[in-house]
Tab-separated table of C-alpha atoms in Angstrom:
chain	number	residue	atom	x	y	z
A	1	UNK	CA	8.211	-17.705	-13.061
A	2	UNK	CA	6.637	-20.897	-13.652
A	3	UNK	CA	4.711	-21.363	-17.390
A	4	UNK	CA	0.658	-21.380	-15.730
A	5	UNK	CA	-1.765	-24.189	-17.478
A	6	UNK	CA	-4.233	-23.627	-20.411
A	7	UNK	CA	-7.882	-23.050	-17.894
A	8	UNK	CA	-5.892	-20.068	-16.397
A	9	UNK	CA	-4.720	-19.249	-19.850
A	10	UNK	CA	-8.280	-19.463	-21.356
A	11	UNK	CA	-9.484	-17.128	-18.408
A	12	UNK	CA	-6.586	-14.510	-19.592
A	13	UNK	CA	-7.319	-14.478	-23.158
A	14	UNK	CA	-10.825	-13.727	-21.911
A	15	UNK	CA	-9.635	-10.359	-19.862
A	16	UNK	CA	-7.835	-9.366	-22.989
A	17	UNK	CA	-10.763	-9.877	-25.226
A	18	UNK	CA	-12.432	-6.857	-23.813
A	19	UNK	CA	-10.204	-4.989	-25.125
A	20	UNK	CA	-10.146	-4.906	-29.267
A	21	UNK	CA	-6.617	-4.262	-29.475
A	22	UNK	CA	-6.420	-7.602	-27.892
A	23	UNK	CA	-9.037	-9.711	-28.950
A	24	UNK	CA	-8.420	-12.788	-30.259
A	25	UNK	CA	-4.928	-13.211	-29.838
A	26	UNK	CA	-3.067	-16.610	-28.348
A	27	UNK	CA	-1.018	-15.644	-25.297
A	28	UNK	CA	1.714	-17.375	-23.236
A	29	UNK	CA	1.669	-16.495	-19.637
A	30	UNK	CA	4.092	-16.581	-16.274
A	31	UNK	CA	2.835	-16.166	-12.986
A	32	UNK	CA	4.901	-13.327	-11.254
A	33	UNK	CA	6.238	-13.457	-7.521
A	34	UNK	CA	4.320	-11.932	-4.897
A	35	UNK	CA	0.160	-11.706	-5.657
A	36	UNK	CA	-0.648	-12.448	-2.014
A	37	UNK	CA	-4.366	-11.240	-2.421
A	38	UNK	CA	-4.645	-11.782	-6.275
A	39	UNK	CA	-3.354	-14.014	-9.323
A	40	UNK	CA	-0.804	-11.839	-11.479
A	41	UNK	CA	0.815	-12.974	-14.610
A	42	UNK	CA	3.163	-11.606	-17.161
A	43	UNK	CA	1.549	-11.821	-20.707
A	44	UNK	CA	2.656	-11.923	-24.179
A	45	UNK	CA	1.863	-12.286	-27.251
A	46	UNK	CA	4.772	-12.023	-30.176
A	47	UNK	CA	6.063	-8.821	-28.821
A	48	UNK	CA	3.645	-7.394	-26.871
A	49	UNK	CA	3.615	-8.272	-22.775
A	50	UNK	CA	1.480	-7.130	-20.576
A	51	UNK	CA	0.269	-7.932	-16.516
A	52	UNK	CA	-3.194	-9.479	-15.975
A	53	UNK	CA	-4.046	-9.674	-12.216
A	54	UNK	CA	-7.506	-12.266	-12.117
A	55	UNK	CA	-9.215	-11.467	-8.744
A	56	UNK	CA	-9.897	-13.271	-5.482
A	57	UNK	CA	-12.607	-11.341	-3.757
A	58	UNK	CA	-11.892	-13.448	-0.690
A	59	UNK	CA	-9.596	-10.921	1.074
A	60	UNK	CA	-12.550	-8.422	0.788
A	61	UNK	CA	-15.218	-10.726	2.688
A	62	UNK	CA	-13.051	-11.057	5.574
A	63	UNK	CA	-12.009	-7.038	5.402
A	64	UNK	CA	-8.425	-6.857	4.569
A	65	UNK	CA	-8.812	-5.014	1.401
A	66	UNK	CA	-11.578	-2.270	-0.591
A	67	UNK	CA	-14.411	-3.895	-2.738
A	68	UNK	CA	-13.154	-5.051	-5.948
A	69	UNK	CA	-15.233	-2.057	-7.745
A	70	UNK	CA	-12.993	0.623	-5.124
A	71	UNK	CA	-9.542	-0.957	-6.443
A	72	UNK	CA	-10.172	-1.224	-10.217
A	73	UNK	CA	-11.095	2.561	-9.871
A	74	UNK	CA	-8.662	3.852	-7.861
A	75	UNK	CA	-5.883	1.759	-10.335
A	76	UNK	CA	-7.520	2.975	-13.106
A	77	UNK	CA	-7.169	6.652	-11.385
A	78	UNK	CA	-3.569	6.101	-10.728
A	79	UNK	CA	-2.733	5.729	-14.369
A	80	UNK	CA	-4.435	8.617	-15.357
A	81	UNK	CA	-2.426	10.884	-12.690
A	82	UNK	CA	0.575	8.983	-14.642
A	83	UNK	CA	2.376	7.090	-11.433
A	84	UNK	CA	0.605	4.220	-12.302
A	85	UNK	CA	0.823	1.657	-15.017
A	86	UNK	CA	-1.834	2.364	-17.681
A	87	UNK	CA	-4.141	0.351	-18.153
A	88	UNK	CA	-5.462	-1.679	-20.855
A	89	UNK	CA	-8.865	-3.137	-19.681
A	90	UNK	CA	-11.009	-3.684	-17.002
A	91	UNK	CA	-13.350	-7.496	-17.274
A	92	UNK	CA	-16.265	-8.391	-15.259
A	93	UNK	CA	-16.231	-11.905	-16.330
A	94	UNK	CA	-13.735	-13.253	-15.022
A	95	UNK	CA	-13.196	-10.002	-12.956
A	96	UNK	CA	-9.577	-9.297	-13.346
A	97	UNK	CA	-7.472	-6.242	-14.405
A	98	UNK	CA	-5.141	-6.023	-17.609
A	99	UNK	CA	-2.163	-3.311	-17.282
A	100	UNK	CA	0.969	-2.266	-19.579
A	101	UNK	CA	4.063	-3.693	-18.689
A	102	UNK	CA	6.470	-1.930	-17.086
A	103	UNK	CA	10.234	-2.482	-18.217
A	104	UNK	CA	12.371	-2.201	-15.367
A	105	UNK	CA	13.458	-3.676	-11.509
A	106	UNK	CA	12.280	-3.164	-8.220
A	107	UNK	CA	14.693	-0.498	-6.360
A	108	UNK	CA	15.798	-1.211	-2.209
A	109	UNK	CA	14.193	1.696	-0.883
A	110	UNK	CA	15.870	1.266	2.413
A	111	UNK	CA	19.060	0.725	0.729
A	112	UNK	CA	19.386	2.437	-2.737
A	113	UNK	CA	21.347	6.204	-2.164
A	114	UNK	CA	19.176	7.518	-4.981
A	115	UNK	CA	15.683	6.122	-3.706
A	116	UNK	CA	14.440	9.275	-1.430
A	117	UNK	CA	15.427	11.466	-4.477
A	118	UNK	CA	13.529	8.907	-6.994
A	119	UNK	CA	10.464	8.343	-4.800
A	120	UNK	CA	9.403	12.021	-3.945
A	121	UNK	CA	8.847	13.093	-7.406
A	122	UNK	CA	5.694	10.134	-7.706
A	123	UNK	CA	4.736	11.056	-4.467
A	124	UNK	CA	4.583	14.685	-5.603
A	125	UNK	CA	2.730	13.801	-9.097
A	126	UNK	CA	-0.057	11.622	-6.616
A	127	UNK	CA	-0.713	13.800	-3.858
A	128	UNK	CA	-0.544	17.367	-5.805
A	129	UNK	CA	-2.858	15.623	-8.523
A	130	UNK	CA	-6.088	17.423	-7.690
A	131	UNK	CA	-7.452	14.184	-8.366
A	132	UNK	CA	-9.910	11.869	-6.224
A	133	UNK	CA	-9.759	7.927	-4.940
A	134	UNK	CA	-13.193	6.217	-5.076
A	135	UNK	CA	-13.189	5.882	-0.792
A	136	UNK	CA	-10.856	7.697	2.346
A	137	UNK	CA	-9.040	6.120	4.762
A	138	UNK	CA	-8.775	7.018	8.039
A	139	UNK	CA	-5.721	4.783	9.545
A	140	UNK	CA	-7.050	4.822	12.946
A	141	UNK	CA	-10.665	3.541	11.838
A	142	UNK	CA	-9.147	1.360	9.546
A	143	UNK	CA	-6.824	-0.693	12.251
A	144	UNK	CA	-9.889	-0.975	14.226
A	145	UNK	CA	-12.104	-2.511	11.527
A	146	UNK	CA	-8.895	-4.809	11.332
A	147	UNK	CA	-8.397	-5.835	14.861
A	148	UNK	CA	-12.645	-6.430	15.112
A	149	UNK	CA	-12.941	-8.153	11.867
A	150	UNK	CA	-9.853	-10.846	13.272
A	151	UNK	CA	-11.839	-10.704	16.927
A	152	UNK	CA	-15.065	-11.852	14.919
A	153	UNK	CA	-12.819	-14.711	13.531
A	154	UNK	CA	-11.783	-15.851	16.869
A	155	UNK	CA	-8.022	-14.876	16.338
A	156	UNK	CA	-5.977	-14.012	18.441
A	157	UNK	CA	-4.603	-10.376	18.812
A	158	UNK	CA	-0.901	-9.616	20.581
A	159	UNK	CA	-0.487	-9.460	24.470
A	160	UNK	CA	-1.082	-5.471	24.994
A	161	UNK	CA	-3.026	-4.900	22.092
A	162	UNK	CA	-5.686	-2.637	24.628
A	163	UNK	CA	-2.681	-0.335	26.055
A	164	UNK	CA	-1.878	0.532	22.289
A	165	UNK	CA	-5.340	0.408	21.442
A	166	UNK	CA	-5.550	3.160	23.987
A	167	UNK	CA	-2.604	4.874	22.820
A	168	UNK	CA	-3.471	5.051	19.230
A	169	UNK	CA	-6.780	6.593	20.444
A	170	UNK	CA	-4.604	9.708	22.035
A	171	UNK	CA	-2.670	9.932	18.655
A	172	UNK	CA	-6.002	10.565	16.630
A	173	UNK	CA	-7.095	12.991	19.032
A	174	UNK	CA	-3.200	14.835	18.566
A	175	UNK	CA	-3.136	14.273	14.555
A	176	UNK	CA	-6.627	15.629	14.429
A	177	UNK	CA	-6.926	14.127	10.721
A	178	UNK	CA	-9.360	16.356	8.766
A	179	UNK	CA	-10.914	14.488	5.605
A	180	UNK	CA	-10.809	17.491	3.151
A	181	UNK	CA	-7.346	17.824	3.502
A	182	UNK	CA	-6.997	13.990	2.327
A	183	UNK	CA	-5.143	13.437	-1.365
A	184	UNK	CA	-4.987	10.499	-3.402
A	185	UNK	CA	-2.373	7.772	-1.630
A	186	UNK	CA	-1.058	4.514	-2.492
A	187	UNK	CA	-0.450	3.488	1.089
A	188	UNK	CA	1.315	0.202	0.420
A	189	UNK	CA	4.684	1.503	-0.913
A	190	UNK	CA	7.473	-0.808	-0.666
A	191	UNK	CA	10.059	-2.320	-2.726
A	192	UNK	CA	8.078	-4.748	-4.240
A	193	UNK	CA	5.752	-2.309	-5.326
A	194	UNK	CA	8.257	0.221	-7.301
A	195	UNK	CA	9.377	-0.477	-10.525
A	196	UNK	CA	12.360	1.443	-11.788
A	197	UNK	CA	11.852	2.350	-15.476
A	198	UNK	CA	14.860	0.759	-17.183
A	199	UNK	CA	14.969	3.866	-19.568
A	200	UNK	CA	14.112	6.848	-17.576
A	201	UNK	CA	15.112	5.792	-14.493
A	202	UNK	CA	11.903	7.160	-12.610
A	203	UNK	CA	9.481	5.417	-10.492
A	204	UNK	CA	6.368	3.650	-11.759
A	205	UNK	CA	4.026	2.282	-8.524
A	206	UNK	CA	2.199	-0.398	-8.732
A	207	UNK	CA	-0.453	-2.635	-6.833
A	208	UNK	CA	-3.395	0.040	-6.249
A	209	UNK	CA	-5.157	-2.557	-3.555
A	210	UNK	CA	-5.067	-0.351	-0.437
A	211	UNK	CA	-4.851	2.673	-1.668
A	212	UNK	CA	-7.620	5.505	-0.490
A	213	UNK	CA	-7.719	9.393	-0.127
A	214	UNK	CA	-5.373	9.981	3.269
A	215	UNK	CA	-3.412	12.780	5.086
A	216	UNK	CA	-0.112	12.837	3.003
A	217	UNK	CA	1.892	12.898	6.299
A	218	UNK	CA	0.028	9.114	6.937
A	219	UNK	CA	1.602	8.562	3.142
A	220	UNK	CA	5.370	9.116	3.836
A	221	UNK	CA	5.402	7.840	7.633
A	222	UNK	CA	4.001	4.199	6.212
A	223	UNK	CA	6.805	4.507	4.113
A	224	UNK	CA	9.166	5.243	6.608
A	225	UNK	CA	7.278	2.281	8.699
A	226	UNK	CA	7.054	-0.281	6.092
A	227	UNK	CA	10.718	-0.312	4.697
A	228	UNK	CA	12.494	0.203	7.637
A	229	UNK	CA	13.596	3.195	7.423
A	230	UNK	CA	16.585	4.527	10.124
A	231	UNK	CA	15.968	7.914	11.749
A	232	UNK	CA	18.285	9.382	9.561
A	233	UNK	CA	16.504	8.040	5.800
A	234	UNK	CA	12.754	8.793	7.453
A	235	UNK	CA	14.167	12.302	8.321
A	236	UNK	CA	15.678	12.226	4.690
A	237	UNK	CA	12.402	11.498	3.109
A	238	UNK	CA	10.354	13.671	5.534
A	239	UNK	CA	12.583	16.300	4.509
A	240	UNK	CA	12.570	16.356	0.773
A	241	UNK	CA	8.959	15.470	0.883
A	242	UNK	CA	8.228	18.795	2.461
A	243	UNK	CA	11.322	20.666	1.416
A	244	UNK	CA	12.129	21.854	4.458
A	245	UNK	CA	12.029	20.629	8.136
A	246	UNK	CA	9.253	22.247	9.811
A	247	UNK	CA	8.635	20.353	13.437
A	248	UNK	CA	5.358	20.072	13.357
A	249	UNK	CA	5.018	18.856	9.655
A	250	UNK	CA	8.260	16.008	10.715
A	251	UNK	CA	6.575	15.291	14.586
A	252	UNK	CA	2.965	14.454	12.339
A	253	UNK	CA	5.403	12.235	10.028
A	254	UNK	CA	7.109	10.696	12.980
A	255	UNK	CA	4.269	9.708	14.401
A	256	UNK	CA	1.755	8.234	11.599
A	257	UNK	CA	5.172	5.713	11.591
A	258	UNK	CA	3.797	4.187	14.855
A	259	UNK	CA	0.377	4.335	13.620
A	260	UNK	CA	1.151	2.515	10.353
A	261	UNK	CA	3.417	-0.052	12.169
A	262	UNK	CA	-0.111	-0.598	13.969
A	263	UNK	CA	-2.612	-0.604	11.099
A	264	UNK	CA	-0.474	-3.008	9.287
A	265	UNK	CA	-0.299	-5.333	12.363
A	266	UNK	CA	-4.294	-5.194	12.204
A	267	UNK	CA	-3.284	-6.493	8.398
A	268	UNK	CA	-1.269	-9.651	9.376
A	269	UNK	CA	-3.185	-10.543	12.186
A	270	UNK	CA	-6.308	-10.678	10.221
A	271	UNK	CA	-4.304	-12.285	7.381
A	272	UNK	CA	-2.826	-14.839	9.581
A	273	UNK	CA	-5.841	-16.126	10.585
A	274	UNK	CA	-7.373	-16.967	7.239
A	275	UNK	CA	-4.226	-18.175	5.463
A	276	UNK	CA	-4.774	-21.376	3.506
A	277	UNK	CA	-2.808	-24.431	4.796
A	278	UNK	CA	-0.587	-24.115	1.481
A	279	UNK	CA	-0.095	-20.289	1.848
A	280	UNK	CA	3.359	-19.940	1.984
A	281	UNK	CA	3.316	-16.115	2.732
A	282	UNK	CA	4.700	-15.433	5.988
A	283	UNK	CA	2.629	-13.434	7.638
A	284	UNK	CA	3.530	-14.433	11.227
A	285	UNK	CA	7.420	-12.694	10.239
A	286	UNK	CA	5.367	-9.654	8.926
A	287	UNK	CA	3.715	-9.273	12.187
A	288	UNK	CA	6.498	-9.511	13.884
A	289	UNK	CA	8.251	-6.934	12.110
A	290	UNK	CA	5.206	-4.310	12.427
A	291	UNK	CA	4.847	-5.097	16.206
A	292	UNK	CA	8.586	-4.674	16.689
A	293	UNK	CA	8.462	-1.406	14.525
A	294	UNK	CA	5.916	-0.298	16.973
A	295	UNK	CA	7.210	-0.737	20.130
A	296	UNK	CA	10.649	0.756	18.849
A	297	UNK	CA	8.427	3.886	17.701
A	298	UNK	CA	6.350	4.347	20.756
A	299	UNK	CA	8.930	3.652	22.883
A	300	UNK	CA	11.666	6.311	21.648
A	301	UNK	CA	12.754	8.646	24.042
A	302	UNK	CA	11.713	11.419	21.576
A	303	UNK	CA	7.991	10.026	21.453
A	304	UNK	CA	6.017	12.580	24.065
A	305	UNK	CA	7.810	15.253	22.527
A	306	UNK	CA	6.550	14.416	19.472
A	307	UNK	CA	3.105	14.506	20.587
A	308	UNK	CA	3.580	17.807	21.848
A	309	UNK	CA	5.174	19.070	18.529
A	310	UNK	CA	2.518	17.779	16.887
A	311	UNK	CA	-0.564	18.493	19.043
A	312	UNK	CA	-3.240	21.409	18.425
A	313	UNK	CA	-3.653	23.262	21.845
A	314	UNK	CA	-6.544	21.579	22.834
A	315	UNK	CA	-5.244	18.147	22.269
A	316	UNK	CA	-3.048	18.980	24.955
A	317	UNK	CA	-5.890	19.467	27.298
């Protein structure tokens, strides 16, 4: 963490105004790691800390993530459901976001014995919540909006981006998503994005950017996707998710993996090509990693039976 200079400082004290508890105090301030899309900094003030994240509205124009309006809704939603870190205010000018901070570290989901057993419980509090994100998500519309909004840009998209293209278009006729079945879902879930509550040991998720209303089978197979899950953990997690191991439920799970590993390549690409010169993100290695993921996933011997598994009767058609 590097100590961040008195304009950003003034802009900080400004978020934190809006709020009375707040007002008019004299903060230090530390960026934090990560904060790819926005500016996030660990506050305090004597002994109080909190997280301010200032906005960049940038990745919105060129459709990588919600309107602004969408993710300060959804985050504030998320703390209210209790998986996500409460928050303290919401400013308009500058538009930024002021949360709690979190004591704890940021588990190795693909690693950690305990992290199926840890993340389940959140994902139970989200999903079963009753409650309702601001807009849905539909992962196959969403990847195309992705791979058009990079096409309008000019980029570039992967050699045998149309045979997947076609591909994922069979897969959303099999998964059949139905919108009122949708529950509240984080859909970026990864390391970074856990904190491990240094006292109770549970899972706290943060970063609310891309999250949406979704089928909870989209939820766990991004997961499974995203941190590299083995056959054996995604099966793990699919498993306690659903607390038992019905095929179809664990073909649907299998499958969104493929999907996700596509949607997020949409991500990169599009990121990729509007990276600042001094971005030192690496979002060539992420897309890499998601194309990779999906040929391993489409490519598994297992694959058509998982369509089959999964498929209503007249998908099969």
């Amino acid at each position: 963490m590097t100590i961040v200079p008195d304009t950003e400082i003034t802009s900080i004290e400004a978020v934190l105004s809006t709020n009375p508890d707040w007002a008019g105090c004299h903060v230090t301030a530390h960026s934090l790691s990560g904060g790819q899309a926005h500016k996030n900094y660990l506050v305090e003030d004597g002994s109080r800390r909190c997280v301010v994240k200032l906005w960049n509205n940038y990745w919105e124009t060129v459709g990588v993530l919600p309107a602004a309006h969408v993710v300060l809704e959804n985050t504030r939603i998320a703390a209210d459901i209790g998986v996500g870190a409460p928050v303290i205010t919401v400013s308009n000018e500058p538009l930024a976001l002021a949360l709690d901070f979190v004591p704890g570290g940021h588990p190795r989901l693909s690693d950690d014995d305990d992290s199926v057993t840890r993340l389940v419980p959140a994902l139970h509090r989200l999903h079963h919540s009753g409650r309702r994100f601001l807009n849905d998500i539909n992962p196959f519309n969403l990847a195309r909006q992705r791979m058009e909004a990079a096409r309008r840009q000019g980029i570039e998209l992967p050699p045998g981006t149309s045979a997947i293209q076609a591909l994922m278009d069979r897969l959303e006729t099999v998964l059949a998503l139905d919108p009122s079945q949708f529950v509240p879902c984080h859909l970026d879930i990864w390391d970074a994005n856990i904190i491990k509550d240094t006292s109770s040991m549970t899972y706290n998720i943060i970063d609310w950017d891309l999250a949406g209303n979704s089928d909870p089978c989209y939820e766990i197979g991004f997961i499974a996707a995203q941190n590299g899950f083995g056959k054996e953990k995604a099966r793990a997690l699919f498993e306690a998710y659903f607390g038992n191991a019905d095929p179809v439920k664990m073909a649907r799970a299998r499958l969104f993996m493929a999907v996700a590993h596509w949607s997020n390549s949409g991500l990169w690409i599009t990121a990729m090509g509007n990276a600042a010169p001094n971005d030192d993100a690496d979002y060539a290695g992420e897309l890499r990693t998601c194309w990779e993921g999906l040929v391993t996933e489409i490519t598994a011997p297992d694959f058509p039976d998982l369509i089959k598994a999964a498929a209503k009767p007249a998908a099969l058609v």
